[in-house]
Amino acid sequence: MAVALKEDYQKALDEQKKEVRELVMAGLEQIKEGKTKDFNTVCDRLEKKYRDEAISN
């Protein structure tokens, strides 16, 4: 049972890491396209999204 829980936890953690990488890359792409001029603004939006999402889950 503990092994199954550990595997589920690791799978969920891997998925979250993948999603964070994709969001960071999307933010960098926005900067390249000129949609935002400040990387800190992108990071602030990501931080807010994940902080709000963590509370709602």
Coordinates of N, CA and C in Angstrom, one line a residue:
M1 N 0.8 -1.2 0.0 CA 0.0 0.0 0.0 C 0.9 1.3 0.0
A2 N 1.9 1.3 0.8 CA 2.8 2.4 0.9 C 3.5 2.7 -0.4
V3 N 3.9 1.6 -1.1 CA 4.5 1.7 -2.4 C 3.6 2.4 -3.4
A4 N 2.4 2.0 -3.4 CA 1.4 2.6 -4.3 C 1.2 4.1 -4.1
L5 N 1.1 4.4 -2.8 CA 1.0 5.8 -2.4 C 2.2 6.6 -2.9
K6 N 3.4 6.1 -2.7 CA 4.6 6.7 -3.0 C 4.7 6.9 -4.5
E7 N 4.3 5.9 -5.3 CA 4.3 6.1 -6.8 C 3.3 7.1 -7.2
D8 N 2.1 7.2 -6.6 CA 1.1 8.2 -6.9 C 1.6 9.6 -6.6
Y9 N 2.3 9.7 -5.5 CA 2.8 11.0 -5.1 C 3.9 11.4 -6.1
Q10 N 4.8 10.5 -6.4 CA 5.8 10.8 -7.4 C 5.3 11.2 -8.8
K11 N 4.2 10.5 -9.2 CA 3.6 10.8 -10.5 C 3.0 12.2 -10.4
A12 N 2.3 12.5 -9.4 CA 1.7 13.9 -9.2 C 2.8 14.9 -9.2
L13 N 3.9 14.7 -8.5 CA 5.0 15.7 -8.4 C 5.6 15.9 -9.7
D14 N 5.8 14.8 -10.5 CA 6.4 14.9 -11.8 C 5.5 15.7 -12.7
E15 N 4.2 15.5 -12.6 CA 3.2 16.3 -13.5 C 3.2 17.8 -13.1
Q16 N 3.3 18.1 -11.8 CA 3.4 19.5 -11.4 C 4.7 20.1 -11.9
K17 N 5.8 19.4 -11.8 CA 7.0 20.0 -12.3 C 7.0 20.3 -13.8
K18 N 6.3 19.4 -14.6 CA 6.2 19.5 -16.0 C 5.3 20.8 -16.3
E19 N 4.2 20.9 -15.5 CA 3.3 22.1 -15.7 C 4.0 23.4 -15.4
V20 N 4.8 23.4 -14.4 CA 5.6 24.6 -14.0 C 6.6 25.0 -15.1
R21 N 7.3 24.0 -15.6 CA 8.2 24.2 -16.7 C 7.5 24.8 -17.9
E22 N 6.4 24.2 -18.3 CA 5.6 24.7 -19.4 C 5.1 26.2 -19.2
L23 N 4.7 26.5 -18.0 CA 4.3 27.9 -17.7 C 5.4 28.8 -17.8
V24 N 6.6 28.4 -17.3 CA 7.7 29.3 -17.3 C 8.1 29.5 -18.8
M25 N 8.1 28.5 -19.6 CA 8.5 28.6 -21.0 C 7.4 29.5 -21.7
A26 N 6.2 29.4 -21.4 CA 5.2 30.3 -22.0 C 5.4 31.7 -21.6
G27 N 5.8 31.9 -20.3 CA 6.1 33.3 -19.9 C 7.3 33.9 -20.6
L28 N 8.3 33.1 -20.9 CA 9.5 33.5 -21.6 C 9.1 33.8 -23.1
E29 N 8.2 33.0 -23.6 CA 7.7 33.3 -25.0 C 6.9 34.6 -25.0
Q30 N 6.1 34.9 -24.0 CA 5.4 36.2 -23.9 C 6.4 37.4 -23.9
I31 N 7.5 37.2 -23.2 CA 8.5 38.3 -23.2 C 9.1 38.4 -24.6
K32 N 9.4 37.3 -25.2 CA 10.0 37.4 -26.6 C 9.1 38.1 -27.6
E33 N 7.8 37.8 -27.4 CA 6.8 38.4 -28.3 C 6.5 39.9 -28.0
G34 N 7.0 40.3 -26.9 CA 6.8 41.7 -26.5 C 5.5 41.9 -25.7
K35 N 4.9 40.9 -25.3 CA 3.6 41.0 -24.6 C 3.8 41.4 -23.1
T36 N 5.0 41.3 -22.6 CA 5.4 41.8 -21.3 C 6.9 42.1 -21.4
K37 N 7.2 43.2 -20.7 CA 8.6 43.6 -20.7 C 9.4 43.2 -19.5
D38 N 8.7 42.7 -18.5 CA 9.4 42.4 -17.3 C 9.2 41.0 -16.8
F39 N 10.3 40.2 -16.7 CA 10.2 38.8 -16.3 C 9.6 38.7 -14.9
N40 N 9.8 39.7 -14.1 CA 9.3 39.6 -12.7 C 7.8 39.6 -12.8
T41 N 7.2 40.4 -13.7 CA 5.7 40.4 -13.9 C 5.2 39.0 -14.2
V42 N 5.9 38.3 -15.1 CA 5.5 36.9 -15.4 C 5.6 36.0 -14.2
C43 N 6.7 36.1 -13.5 CA 6.9 35.3 -12.3 C 5.9 35.6 -11.2
D44 N 5.5 36.9 -11.0 CA 4.5 37.2 -10.1 C 3.1 36.6 -10.4
R45 N 2.8 36.6 -11.7 CA 1.6 36.0 -12.2 C 1.6 34.5 -11.9
L46 N 2.7 33.8 -12.2 CA 2.8 32.4 -11.9 C 2.7 32.1 -10.4
E47 N 3.4 32.9 -9.6 CA 3.3 32.7 -8.2 C 1.9 32.9 -7.7
K48 N 1.2 33.9 -8.1 CA -0.2 34.1 -7.7 C -1.1 33.0 -8.1
K49 N -0.9 32.5 -9.3 CA -1.7 31.4 -9.8 C -1.5 30.2 -8.9
Y50 N -0.3 29.8 -8.7 CA -0.1 28.6 -7.9 C -0.4 28.8 -6.4
R51 N -0.3 30.0 -5.9 CA -0.7 30.2 -4.5 C -2.2 30.1 -4.4
D52 N -2.9 30.7 -5.3 CA -4.4 30.6 -5.3 C -4.9 29.2 -5.6
E53 N -4.2 28.5 -6.5 CA -4.6 27.1 -6.8 C -4.3 26.2 -5.6
A54 N -3.2 26.4 -4.9 CA -2.9 25.5 -3.7 C -3.9 25.7 -2.6
I55 N -4.5 26.9 -2.5 CA -5.5 27.2 -1.5 C -6.8 26.5 -1.8
S56 N -7.1 26.5 -3.1 CA -8.4 26.0 -3.6 C -8.4 24.5 -3.6
N57 N -7.3 23.8 -3.6 CA -7.2 22.3 -3.7 C -7.3 21.7 -2.4

